[in-house]
Amino acid sequence: MTIARTATPSTARAINDRLALNLLLEQGPLTATELRGLTGLSRPTVADLLERLQRTGLVAVVGERGEQRRGPNARLYALVASRAHLAAFDVRSGGVSLVVADLAGRSLATAEVPVEGDGGPDTAGEIVATLLETARGAGVDRLHTVAVGAPGLVDPATGRLQSTGKLPAWHAELLAALRELPGTEVILENEVNLAGRAEYRVGAARDRDTFVLLWLGHSVGAAVILDGRLRRGFSGGTGEICFLPVPGTVGLPSADSCEGGFHGLVGSAAICALARAHGLPADPAGDAPAAEAAVRAALAAGEAGGGFLDELAERIAIGAAGVCVVLDPGCVVLGGEIGRAGGPELAGRVERRLALLSPLSTEVRAGAAGGGAVLAGAVLTAGDAARRDLFGEP
């Protein structure tokens, strides 16, 4: 037998507060009348919650709005975005990008910290010092939450980073140093998962609750969003499709190498080699910028680049088909440097090829979160965590 429980007054107040705060976050300053219309709450209830939220410092009067009626102008209430501050990191082998933002997710300052080789004994400390200096330059003395996007597996049980390849030691040292910041929550997440969140919230998949992001850069990975939830798997390995065994590679992947997996078909070095085989220029470095440039060159070449794009689309579709026949996401988003460079043209070619490999209807879209997708996802993640704490959200 199910017993219905009525919310206590304190629970009802908390729910109403969260509702109002989220509306102010999403829509900007609102009058009490507008809040009543959007929430369906009574005049006394809205007046009570606005007074309560002003006392906590989460809401403030920011102006007035004239209404089509006699009497005084209506006060405008807004979320106090300076109530807490966030930071976000995109950690790569060659350095980090970081951003300092307010509670609403607005960027206040950014910085780039290059790291040569494997770094040195003070690399982590130098990066944290740059973060604090950047924050102070934006008038921020304390960071409520820091979200870090890094390559590798993030164990859901422990929150620790586990490498699927060779990661420099300063990655782990940076996390340890950030966790020493007083009063700051540090969240670690796989970089592709963060990019997937960005595509879901502000990018190409805003209208989808279920989709897969294929991240095509130096290597390949995936973020899986099912029914609006990011899926990590038992050990955090959901989306490590660089290890997916596929036809067309020289061998099979192993527990410590993805060279024989899907990575061997669509990693940046493989794409550069494919471009050269089609007579297109490709930097011998074979890194992600070189592969991105090769794809852009193929698009600029028109018909002369069509053969390369068709073969690249076929390679991408092979891995995408393996994902789709298991998950049936209905939508695949192409992100990373290669997905961004290929745009709708490459996405369309992949979709047509994928339709020949699988009976499942799957739309393929070009990513829309841009080159800063990992940072954007990290800001969203940090903001969600800070608001859960401050707004009392479950």
mmCIF file of C-alpha atoms in Angstrom:
data_model
loop_
_atom_site.group_PDB
_atom_site.id
_atom_site.type_symbol
_atom_site.label_atom_id
_atom_site.label_comp_id
_atom_site.label_asym_id
_atom_site.label_seq_id
_atom_site.Cartn_x
_atom_site.Cartn_y
_atom_site.Cartn_z
ATOM 1 C CA MET A 1 0.000 0.000 0.000
ATOM 2 C CA THR A 2 1.336 3.458 -0.927
ATOM 3 C CA ILE A 3 0.913 6.141 1.701
ATOM 4 C CA ALA A 4 0.582 9.690 0.371
ATOM 5 C CA ARG A 5 2.631 12.219 2.299
ATOM 6 C CA THR A 6 1.920 15.944 2.361
ATOM 7 C CA ALA A 7 4.938 18.234 2.112
ATOM 8 C CA THR A 8 5.824 19.988 5.339
ATOM 9 C CA PRO A 9 5.838 23.812 5.312
ATOM 10 C CA SER A 10 9.652 23.866 5.309
ATOM 11 C CA THR A 11 9.801 21.420 2.383
ATOM 12 C CA ALA A 12 7.234 23.463 0.457
ATOM 13 C CA ARG A 13 9.236 26.631 1.060
ATOM 14 C CA ALA A 14 12.433 24.961 -0.182
ATOM 15 C CA ILE A 15 10.677 23.736 -3.328
ATOM 16 C CA ASN A 16 9.232 27.181 -4.025
ATOM 17 C CA ASP A 17 12.605 28.831 -3.445
ATOM 18 C CA ARG A 18 14.335 26.484 -5.899
ATOM 19 C CA LEU A 19 11.621 27.080 -8.467
ATOM 20 C CA ALA A 20 11.995 30.852 -8.236
ATOM 21 C CA LEU A 21 15.789 30.765 -8.256
ATOM 22 C CA ASN A 22 15.915 28.550 -11.328
ATOM 23 C CA LEU A 23 13.490 30.846 -13.156
ATOM 24 C CA LEU A 24 15.649 33.872 -12.310
ATOM 25 C CA LEU A 25 18.705 31.956 -13.518
ATOM 26 C CA GLU A 26 17.097 30.933 -16.815
ATOM 27 C CA GLN A 27 15.097 34.054 -17.643
ATOM 28 C CA GLY A 28 16.932 36.896 -15.955
ATOM 29 C CA PRO A 29 15.365 39.631 -13.801
ATOM 30 C CA LEU A 30 11.633 39.232 -13.150
ATOM 31 C CA THR A 31 8.967 41.125 -11.262
ATOM 32 C CA ALA A 32 6.932 39.555 -8.482
ATOM 33 C CA THR A 33 3.941 39.541 -10.838
ATOM 34 C CA GLU A 34 5.936 37.680 -13.478
ATOM 35 C CA LEU A 35 7.128 35.151 -10.910
ATOM 36 C CA ARG A 36 3.532 34.566 -9.819
ATOM 37 C CA GLY A 37 2.499 33.962 -13.421
ATOM 38 C CA LEU A 38 5.396 31.560 -14.100
ATOM 39 C CA THR A 39 5.129 29.607 -10.845
ATOM 40 C CA GLY A 40 1.399 29.655 -10.212
ATOM 41 C CA LEU A 41 2.097 30.636 -6.605
ATOM 42 C CA SER A 42 -0.027 33.085 -4.643
ATOM 43 C CA ARG A 43 0.888 36.720 -4.054
ATOM 44 C CA PRO A 44 1.724 36.182 -0.336
ATOM 45 C CA THR A 45 3.834 33.095 -1.127
ATOM 46 C CA VAL A 46 5.903 34.932 -3.749
ATOM 47 C CA ALA A 47 6.332 37.947 -1.471
ATOM 48 C CA ASP A 48 7.488 35.642 1.326
ATOM 49 C CA LEU A 49 10.009 33.748 -0.800
ATOM 50 C CA LEU A 50 11.466 36.935 -2.300
ATOM 51 C CA GLU A 51 11.981 38.387 1.186
ATOM 52 C CA ARG A 52 13.571 35.133 2.321
ATOM 53 C CA LEU A 53 15.897 34.892 -0.699
ATOM 54 C CA GLN A 54 16.998 38.494 -0.285
ATOM 55 C CA ARG A 55 17.978 37.767 3.320
ATOM 56 C CA THR A 56 20.179 34.872 2.156
ATOM 57 C CA GLY A 57 21.896 37.079 -0.430
ATOM 58 C CA LEU A 58 20.771 34.977 -3.377
ATOM 59 C CA VAL A 59 18.332 37.532 -4.790
ATOM 60 C CA ALA A 60 18.463 41.325 -4.979
ATOM 61 C CA VAL A 61 16.399 44.176 -6.384
ATOM 62 C CA VAL A 62 18.154 45.392 -9.542
ATOM 63 C CA GLY A 63 15.749 47.984 -10.894
ATOM 64 C CA GLU A 64 12.163 48.673 -11.793
ATOM 65 C CA ARG A 65 9.865 47.900 -14.674
ATOM 66 C CA GLY A 66 6.944 50.104 -15.687
ATOM 67 C CA GLU A 67 3.686 48.214 -16.074
ATOM 68 C CA GLN A 68 0.512 49.117 -17.933
ATOM 69 C CA ARG A 69 -1.346 50.098 -14.813
ATOM 70 C CA ARG A 70 -1.616 52.948 -12.392
ATOM 71 C CA GLY A 71 0.625 53.002 -9.389
ATOM 72 C CA PRO A 72 4.345 52.597 -8.728
ATOM 73 C CA ASN A 73 6.662 50.676 -11.033
ATOM 74 C CA ALA A 74 7.260 47.030 -10.198
ATOM 75 C CA ARG A 75 10.566 46.018 -8.667
ATOM 76 C CA LEU A 76 12.838 43.738 -10.685
ATOM 77 C CA TYR A 77 14.407 40.841 -8.811
ATOM 78 C CA ALA A 78 17.522 39.016 -10.031
ATOM 79 C CA LEU A 79 19.777 36.183 -8.968
ATOM 80 C CA VAL A 80 22.937 37.510 -7.303
ATOM 81 C CA ALA A 81 25.442 35.818 -9.603
ATOM 82 C CA SER A 82 28.369 36.985 -7.452
ATOM 83 C CA ARG A 83 27.053 34.939 -4.528
ATOM 84 C CA ALA A 84 29.458 32.161 -5.550
ATOM 85 C CA HIS A 85 32.172 31.705 -8.153
ATOM 86 C CA LEU A 86 33.261 28.760 -10.240
ATOM 87 C CA ALA A 87 36.267 27.592 -12.194
ATOM 88 C CA ALA A 88 36.556 25.108 -15.026
ATOM 89 C CA PHE A 89 39.554 23.282 -16.502
ATOM 90 C CA ASP A 90 40.175 21.567 -19.816
ATOM 91 C CA VAL A 91 43.265 19.462 -19.128
ATOM 92 C CA ARG A 92 45.302 18.166 -22.067
ATOM 93 C CA SER A 93 48.744 16.612 -22.309
ATOM 94 C CA GLY A 94 50.152 19.911 -23.581
ATOM 95 C CA GLY A 95 48.662 22.169 -20.934
ATOM 96 C CA VAL A 96 45.385 23.492 -19.594
ATOM 97 C CA SER A 97 42.725 26.022 -20.473
ATOM 98 C CA LEU A 98 40.774 27.501 -17.596
ATOM 99 C CA VAL A 99 37.906 29.876 -17.016
ATOM 100 C CA VAL A 100 36.590 31.651 -13.931
ATOM 101 C CA ALA A 101 32.825 32.231 -13.936
ATOM 102 C CA ASP A 102 30.014 33.455 -11.707
ATOM 103 C CA LEU A 103 27.090 31.483 -10.345
ATOM 104 C CA ALA A 104 25.112 32.049 -13.547
ATOM 105 C CA GLY A 105 27.954 30.586 -15.604
ATOM 106 C CA ARG A 106 29.081 33.885 -17.123
ATOM 107 C CA SER A 107 32.803 33.929 -17.892
ATOM 108 C CA LEU A 108 34.772 36.493 -15.876
ATOM 109 C CA ALA A 109 38.330 35.601 -16.918
ATOM 110 C CA THR A 110 40.254 32.966 -18.868
ATOM 111 C CA ALA A 111 43.831 31.721 -19.009
ATOM 112 C CA GLU A 112 45.992 29.279 -20.937
ATOM 113 C CA VAL A 113 48.891 27.433 -19.290
ATOM 114 C CA PRO A 114 51.109 25.526 -21.748
ATOM 115 C CA VAL A 115 53.125 22.591 -20.421
ATOM 116 C CA GLU A 116 56.175 21.336 -22.289
ATOM 117 C CA GLY A 117 56.885 17.628 -22.418
ATOM 118 C CA ASP A 118 55.922 15.827 -19.224
ATOM 119 C CA GLY A 119 56.173 19.002 -17.176
ATOM 120 C CA GLY A 120 58.265 19.444 -14.070
ATOM 121 C CA PRO A 121 57.962 19.035 -10.311
ATOM 122 C CA ASP A 122 56.256 22.436 -9.938
ATOM 123 C CA THR A 123 53.835 22.189 -12.885
ATOM 124 C CA ALA A 124 50.730 21.550 -10.798
ATOM 125 C CA GLY A 125 51.592 24.333 -8.374
ATOM 126 C CA GLU A 126 52.184 26.784 -11.223
ATOM 127 C CA ILE A 127 48.797 25.958 -12.743
ATOM 128 C CA VAL A 128 46.991 26.457 -9.428
ATOM 129 C CA ALA A 129 48.873 29.736 -8.919
ATOM 130 C CA THR A 130 47.698 30.876 -12.361
ATOM 131 C CA LEU A 131 44.130 29.946 -11.442
ATOM 132 C CA LEU A 132 44.231 31.975 -8.237
ATOM 133 C CA GLU A 133 45.889 34.924 -9.976
ATOM 134 C CA THR A 134 43.259 34.825 -12.727
ATOM 135 C CA ALA A 135 40.481 34.697 -10.154
ATOM 136 C CA ARG A 136 41.890 37.621 -8.162
ATOM 137 C CA GLY A 137 42.222 39.627 -11.360
ATOM 138 C CA ALA A 138 38.466 39.150 -11.840
ATOM 139 C CA GLY A 139 37.759 40.243 -8.263
ATOM 140 C CA VAL A 140 37.186 36.698 -6.992
ATOM 141 C CA ASP A 141 38.685 35.730 -3.638
ATOM 142 C CA ARG A 142 37.138 32.278 -3.200
ATOM 143 C CA LEU A 143 36.049 29.565 -5.571
ATOM 144 C CA HIS A 144 33.002 27.584 -4.521
ATOM 145 C CA THR A 145 33.390 24.782 -7.084
ATOM 146 C CA VAL A 146 36.004 23.746 -9.647
ATOM 147 C CA ALA A 147 35.187 21.250 -12.415
ATOM 148 C CA VAL A 148 38.042 19.539 -14.239
ATOM 149 C CA GLY A 149 37.778 17.789 -17.585
ATOM 150 C CA ALA A 150 40.609 15.353 -18.282
ATOM 151 C CA PRO A 151 41.289 12.395 -20.585
ATOM 152 C CA GLY A 152 41.005 8.926 -19.067
ATOM 153 C CA LEU A 153 38.550 6.972 -16.949
ATOM 154 C CA VAL A 154 36.982 8.638 -13.930
ATOM 155 C CA ASP A 155 35.988 5.922 -11.468
ATOM 156 C CA PRO A 156 32.383 6.653 -10.359
ATOM 157 C CA ALA A 157 33.022 5.034 -6.975
ATOM 158 C CA THR A 158 36.257 6.814 -6.025
ATOM 159 C CA GLY A 159 36.379 9.864 -8.307
ATOM 160 C CA ARG A 160 39.946 8.967 -9.255
ATOM 161 C CA LEU A 161 41.416 9.353 -12.717
ATOM 162 C CA GLN A 162 42.626 6.188 -14.377
ATOM 163 C CA SER A 163 44.650 6.455 -17.542
ATOM 164 C CA THR A 164 43.797 4.418 -20.637
ATOM 165 C CA GLY A 165 47.117 5.519 -22.101
ATOM 166 C CA LYS A 166 50.177 7.412 -20.894
ATOM 167 C CA LEU A 167 49.168 10.535 -19.019
ATOM 168 C CA PRO A 168 51.773 12.865 -17.510
ATOM 169 C CA ALA A 169 52.186 12.759 -13.756
ATOM 170 C CA TRP A 170 51.175 16.401 -13.353
ATOM 171 C CA HIS A 171 47.547 15.516 -14.172
ATOM 172 C CA ALA A 172 47.120 13.661 -10.876
ATOM 173 C CA GLU A 173 49.251 16.220 -9.042
ATOM 174 C CA LEU A 174 47.015 19.036 -10.316
ATOM 175 C CA LEU A 175 43.916 17.336 -8.948
ATOM 176 C CA ALA A 176 45.576 16.849 -5.581
ATOM 177 C CA ALA A 177 46.664 20.511 -5.496
ATOM 178 C CA LEU A 178 43.176 21.753 -6.391
ATOM 179 C CA ARG A 179 41.672 19.629 -3.642
ATOM 180 C CA GLU A 180 43.886 21.477 -1.161
ATOM 181 C CA LEU A 181 42.055 24.759 -1.877
ATOM 182 C CA PRO A 182 40.086 25.602 1.294
ATOM 183 C CA GLY A 183 36.315 25.497 1.018
ATOM 184 C CA THR A 184 36.354 24.486 -2.652
ATOM 185 C CA GLU A 185 34.603 21.439 -4.078
ATOM 186 C CA VAL A 186 36.563 19.808 -6.913
ATOM 187 C CA ILE A 187 34.722 17.703 -9.483
ATOM 188 C CA LEU A 188 36.624 15.490 -11.914
ATOM 189 C CA GLU A 189 34.966 14.340 -15.117
ATOM 190 C CA ASN A 190 36.056 12.751 -18.374
ATOM 191 C CA GLU A 191 36.572 15.489 -20.966
ATOM 192 C CA VAL A 192 34.293 13.924 -23.590
ATOM 193 C CA ASN A 193 31.500 13.534 -21.040
ATOM 194 C CA LEU A 194 31.744 17.261 -20.358
ATOM 195 C CA ALA A 195 31.574 18.020 -24.065
ATOM 196 C CA GLY A 196 28.494 15.794 -24.239
ATOM 197 C CA ARG A 197 26.853 17.825 -21.488
ATOM 198 C CA ALA A 198 27.608 21.010 -23.393
ATOM 199 C CA GLU A 199 26.013 19.640 -26.576
ATOM 200 C CA TYR A 200 22.988 18.552 -24.532
ATOM 201 C CA ARG A 201 22.483 21.854 -22.734
ATOM 202 C CA VAL A 202 23.673 24.511 -25.175
ATOM 203 C CA GLY A 203 24.688 22.716 -28.381
ATOM 204 C CA ALA A 204 23.434 20.454 -31.145
ATOM 205 C CA ALA A 205 21.373 18.090 -28.951
ATOM 206 C CA ARG A 206 19.303 20.589 -26.974
ATOM 207 C CA ASP A 207 16.118 18.994 -28.306
ATOM 208 C CA ARG A 208 17.214 15.406 -27.570
ATOM 209 C CA ASP A 209 17.096 13.471 -24.293
ATOM 210 C CA THR A 210 18.937 10.523 -25.855
ATOM 211 C CA PHE A 211 21.988 10.839 -28.099
ATOM 212 C CA VAL A 212 25.654 9.904 -28.418
ATOM 213 C CA LEU A 213 28.463 12.391 -28.938
ATOM 214 C CA LEU A 214 31.344 11.023 -31.003
ATOM 215 C CA TRP A 215 34.435 13.026 -30.111
ATOM 216 C CA LEU A 216 36.863 13.034 -33.033
ATOM 217 C CA GLY A 217 40.196 14.588 -32.170
ATOM 218 C CA HIS A 218 43.644 13.170 -31.499
ATOM 219 C CA SER A 219 41.799 9.972 -30.654
ATOM 220 C CA VAL A 220 38.109 9.106 -30.517
ATOM 221 C CA GLY A 221 35.712 8.825 -27.611
ATOM 222 C CA ALA A 222 32.026 9.085 -26.898
ATOM 223 C CA ALA A 223 29.627 10.580 -24.388
ATOM 224 C CA VAL A 224 26.376 8.687 -23.898
ATOM 225 C CA ILE A 225 23.248 10.557 -22.798
ATOM 226 C CA LEU A 226 20.236 8.293 -22.276
ATOM 227 C CA ASP A 227 16.893 9.685 -21.083
ATOM 228 C CA GLY A 228 18.593 12.925 -20.116
ATOM 229 C CA ARG A 229 21.263 11.264 -17.971
ATOM 230 C CA LEU A 230 24.968 10.937 -18.626
ATOM 231 C CA ARG A 231 25.939 7.265 -18.441
ATOM 232 C CA ARG A 232 29.384 6.338 -17.136
ATOM 233 C CA GLY A 233 29.193 2.570 -16.710
ATOM 234 C CA PHE A 234 30.517 0.376 -13.903
ATOM 235 C CA SER A 235 34.120 1.607 -14.050
ATOM 236 C CA GLY A 236 33.607 4.949 -15.824
ATOM 237 C CA GLY A 237 34.476 3.436 -19.182
ATOM 238 C CA THR A 238 31.272 4.065 -21.122
ATOM 239 C CA GLY A 239 32.324 5.764 -24.356
ATOM 240 C CA GLU A 240 35.892 4.467 -24.574
ATOM 241 C CA ILE A 241 35.213 3.494 -28.183
ATOM 242 C CA CYS A 242 38.820 4.045 -29.203
ATOM 243 C CA PHE A 243 39.183 0.401 -28.070
ATOM 244 C CA LEU A 244 36.218 -0.798 -30.149
ATOM 245 C CA PRO A 245 37.357 -3.642 -32.454
ATOM 246 C CA VAL A 246 36.362 -2.732 -36.025
ATOM 247 C CA PRO A 247 37.224 -3.985 -39.505
ATOM 248 C CA GLY A 248 39.882 -2.104 -41.422
ATOM 249 C CA THR A 249 42.562 -1.885 -38.739
ATOM 250 C CA VAL A 250 45.902 -3.697 -38.825
ATOM 251 C CA GLY A 251 45.104 -5.763 -35.751
ATOM 252 C CA LEU A 252 43.121 -5.781 -32.539
ATOM 253 C CA PRO A 253 43.250 -3.432 -29.548
ATOM 254 C CA SER A 254 44.712 -4.564 -26.251
ATOM 255 C CA ALA A 255 44.147 -3.670 -22.627
ATOM 256 C CA ASP A 256 46.857 -1.004 -22.805
ATOM 257 C CA SER A 257 46.697 0.124 -26.435
ATOM 258 C CA CYS A 258 43.867 1.295 -28.681
ATOM 259 C CA GLU A 259 46.002 1.337 -31.832
ATOM 260 C CA GLY A 260 44.192 -1.719 -33.223
ATOM 261 C CA GLY A 261 40.740 -0.357 -32.332
ATOM 262 C CA PHE A 262 38.496 2.347 -33.780
ATOM 263 C CA HIS A 263 41.288 4.804 -32.968
ATOM 264 C CA GLY A 264 43.306 3.180 -35.766
ATOM 265 C CA LEU A 265 40.666 4.256 -38.292
ATOM 266 C CA VAL A 266 39.731 7.765 -37.187
ATOM 267 C CA GLY A 267 42.509 8.984 -34.890
ATOM 268 C CA SER A 268 44.200 12.144 -36.127
ATOM 269 C CA ALA A 269 47.265 10.310 -37.472
ATOM 270 C CA ALA A 270 45.056 7.921 -39.456
ATOM 271 C CA ILE A 271 43.068 10.833 -40.885
ATOM 272 C CA CYS A 272 46.239 12.630 -41.951
ATOM 273 C CA ALA A 273 47.509 9.461 -43.644
ATOM 274 C CA LEU A 274 44.162 9.085 -45.425
ATOM 275 C CA ALA A 275 44.336 12.696 -46.619
ATOM 276 C CA ARG A 276 47.813 12.197 -48.071
ATOM 277 C CA ALA A 277 46.631 9.030 -49.814
ATOM 278 C CA HIS A 278 43.995 11.170 -51.537
ATOM 279 C CA GLY A 279 46.556 13.780 -52.586
ATOM 280 C CA LEU A 280 45.561 16.317 -49.927
ATOM 281 C CA PRO A 281 48.054 18.213 -47.760
ATOM 282 C CA ALA A 282 48.446 16.942 -44.197
ATOM 283 C CA ASP A 283 51.092 17.876 -41.675
ATOM 284 C CA PRO A 284 53.373 14.916 -40.840
ATOM 285 C CA ALA A 285 52.844 15.709 -37.155
ATOM 286 C CA GLY A 286 49.549 13.868 -37.464
ATOM 287 C CA ASP A 287 48.037 15.612 -34.459
ATOM 288 C CA ALA A 288 44.490 16.925 -34.071
ATOM 289 C CA PRO A 289 45.198 20.389 -35.570
ATOM 290 C CA ALA A 290 46.809 18.701 -38.590
ATOM 291 C CA ALA A 291 43.805 16.426 -39.115
ATOM 292 C CA GLU A 292 41.433 19.366 -38.680
ATOM 293 C CA ALA A 293 43.349 21.303 -41.336
ATOM 294 C CA ALA A 294 43.219 18.304 -43.686
ATOM 295 C CA VAL A 295 39.436 18.073 -43.371
ATOM 296 C CA ARG A 296 39.055 21.814 -43.999
ATOM 297 C CA ALA A 297 41.315 21.514 -47.035
ATOM 298 C CA ALA A 298 39.160 18.703 -48.404
ATOM 299 C CA LEU A 299 36.009 20.775 -47.986
ATOM 300 C CA ALA A 300 37.657 23.744 -49.702
ATOM 301 C CA ALA A 301 38.772 21.522 -52.585
ATOM 302 C CA GLY A 302 35.186 20.731 -53.568
ATOM 303 C CA GLU A 303 34.874 17.635 -55.777
ATOM 304 C CA ALA A 304 38.599 16.975 -55.475
ATOM 305 C CA GLY A 305 38.165 16.388 -51.756
ATOM 306 C CA GLY A 306 35.011 14.287 -52.084
ATOM 307 C CA GLY A 307 36.766 10.938 -52.177
ATOM 308 C CA PHE A 308 38.612 11.645 -48.948
ATOM 309 C CA LEU A 309 35.441 12.858 -47.215
ATOM 310 C CA ASP A 310 33.487 9.807 -48.376
ATOM 311 C CA GLU A 311 36.124 7.410 -47.075
ATOM 312 C CA LEU A 312 36.448 9.305 -43.801
ATOM 313 C CA ALA A 313 32.644 9.240 -43.402
ATOM 314 C CA GLU A 314 32.635 5.494 -44.031
ATOM 315 C CA ARG A 315 35.263 4.968 -41.337
ATOM 316 C CA ILE A 316 33.331 7.072 -38.827
ATOM 317 C CA ALA A 317 30.097 5.259 -39.699
ATOM 318 C CA ILE A 318 31.683 1.875 -38.934
ATOM 319 C CA GLY A 319 32.296 2.838 -35.314
ATOM 320 C CA ALA A 320 29.014 4.730 -35.045
ATOM 321 C CA ALA A 321 27.128 1.655 -36.239
ATOM 322 C CA GLY A 322 28.653 -0.423 -33.455
ATOM 323 C CA VAL A 323 27.386 2.098 -30.917
ATOM 324 C CA CYS A 324 23.966 2.531 -32.495
ATOM 325 C CA VAL A 325 23.023 -1.141 -32.749
ATOM 326 C CA VAL A 326 23.657 -1.496 -29.008
ATOM 327 C CA LEU A 327 22.195 1.784 -27.710
ATOM 328 C CA ASP A 328 19.814 2.928 -30.482
ATOM 329 C CA PRO A 329 20.297 6.615 -29.551
ATOM 330 C CA GLY A 330 18.471 7.976 -32.587
ATOM 331 C CA CYS A 331 20.994 10.789 -32.859
ATOM 332 C CA VAL A 332 24.782 10.969 -33.146
ATOM 333 C CA VAL A 333 26.617 14.281 -32.763
ATOM 334 C CA LEU A 334 30.093 14.666 -34.286
ATOM 335 C CA GLY A 335 32.301 16.775 -32.019
ATOM 336 C CA GLY A 336 35.992 17.407 -31.447
ATOM 337 C CA GLU A 337 38.333 19.063 -33.902
ATOM 338 C CA ILE A 338 37.370 16.745 -36.774
ATOM 339 C CA GLY A 339 33.622 16.950 -36.206
ATOM 340 C CA ARG A 340 33.844 20.725 -35.931
ATOM 341 C CA ALA A 341 35.908 21.012 -39.111
ATOM 342 C CA GLY A 342 33.664 18.644 -41.095
ATOM 343 C CA GLY A 343 30.483 20.405 -40.047
ATOM 344 C CA PRO A 344 27.129 19.533 -41.648
ATOM 345 C CA GLU A 345 28.841 18.270 -44.821
ATOM 346 C CA LEU A 346 30.717 15.487 -43.051
ATOM 347 C CA ALA A 347 27.738 14.763 -40.770
ATOM 348 C CA GLY A 348 25.491 14.281 -43.788
ATOM 349 C CA ARG A 349 27.921 11.855 -45.400
ATOM 350 C CA VAL A 350 28.201 9.848 -42.177
ATOM 351 C CA GLU A 351 24.412 9.713 -41.822
ATOM 352 C CA ARG A 352 23.964 8.375 -45.353
ATOM 353 C CA ARG A 353 26.635 5.724 -44.857
ATOM 354 C CA LEU A 354 25.299 4.767 -41.435
ATOM 355 C CA ALA A 355 21.856 4.189 -42.944
ATOM 356 C CA LEU A 356 23.411 1.451 -45.095
ATOM 357 C CA LEU A 357 25.059 -0.274 -42.139
ATOM 358 C CA SER A 358 22.189 -0.354 -39.633
ATOM 359 C CA PRO A 359 18.403 -0.798 -39.809
ATOM 360 C CA LEU A 360 18.017 1.749 -36.992
ATOM 361 C CA SER A 361 17.068 5.283 -37.999
ATOM 362 C CA THR A 362 19.858 7.555 -36.753
ATOM 363 C CA GLU A 363 20.262 11.261 -37.371
ATOM 364 C CA VAL A 364 23.833 12.560 -37.506
ATOM 365 C CA ARG A 365 24.473 16.190 -36.566
ATOM 366 C CA ALA A 366 27.535 18.396 -36.463
ATOM 367 C CA GLY A 367 28.463 19.545 -32.974
ATOM 368 C CA ALA A 368 27.437 23.092 -32.133
ATOM 369 C CA ALA A 369 29.172 23.679 -28.782
ATOM 370 C CA GLY A 370 32.348 24.794 -30.565
ATOM 371 C CA GLY A 371 36.011 24.431 -29.718
ATOM 372 C CA GLY A 372 35.383 25.199 -26.065
ATOM 373 C CA ALA A 373 32.897 22.356 -25.557
ATOM 374 C CA VAL A 374 34.890 20.753 -22.732
ATOM 375 C CA LEU A 375 35.219 24.050 -20.866
ATOM 376 C CA ALA A 376 31.560 24.855 -21.474
ATOM 377 C CA GLY A 377 30.559 21.480 -20.053
ATOM 378 C CA ALA A 378 32.850 21.997 -17.072
ATOM 379 C CA VAL A 379 31.272 25.399 -16.321
ATOM 380 C CA LEU A 380 27.800 23.843 -16.533
ATOM 381 C CA THR A 381 28.861 21.013 -14.215
ATOM 382 C CA ALA A 382 30.436 23.350 -11.663
ATOM 383 C CA GLY A 383 27.394 25.615 -11.780
ATOM 384 C CA ASP A 384 25.002 22.716 -11.246
ATOM 385 C CA ALA A 385 26.972 21.581 -8.199
ATOM 386 C CA ALA A 386 27.178 25.069 -6.692
ATOM 387 C CA ARG A 387 23.473 25.668 -7.189
ATOM 388 C CA ARG A 388 22.606 22.310 -5.637
ATOM 389 C CA ASP A 389 24.487 23.449 -2.555
ATOM 390 C CA LEU A 390 23.170 27.008 -2.437
ATOM 391 C CA PHE A 391 19.633 26.365 -3.667
ATOM 392 C CA GLY A 392 19.240 23.184 -1.640
ATOM 393 C CA GLU A 393 18.413 21.135 -4.727
ATOM 394 C CA PRO A 394 18.268 17.333 -4.461
#
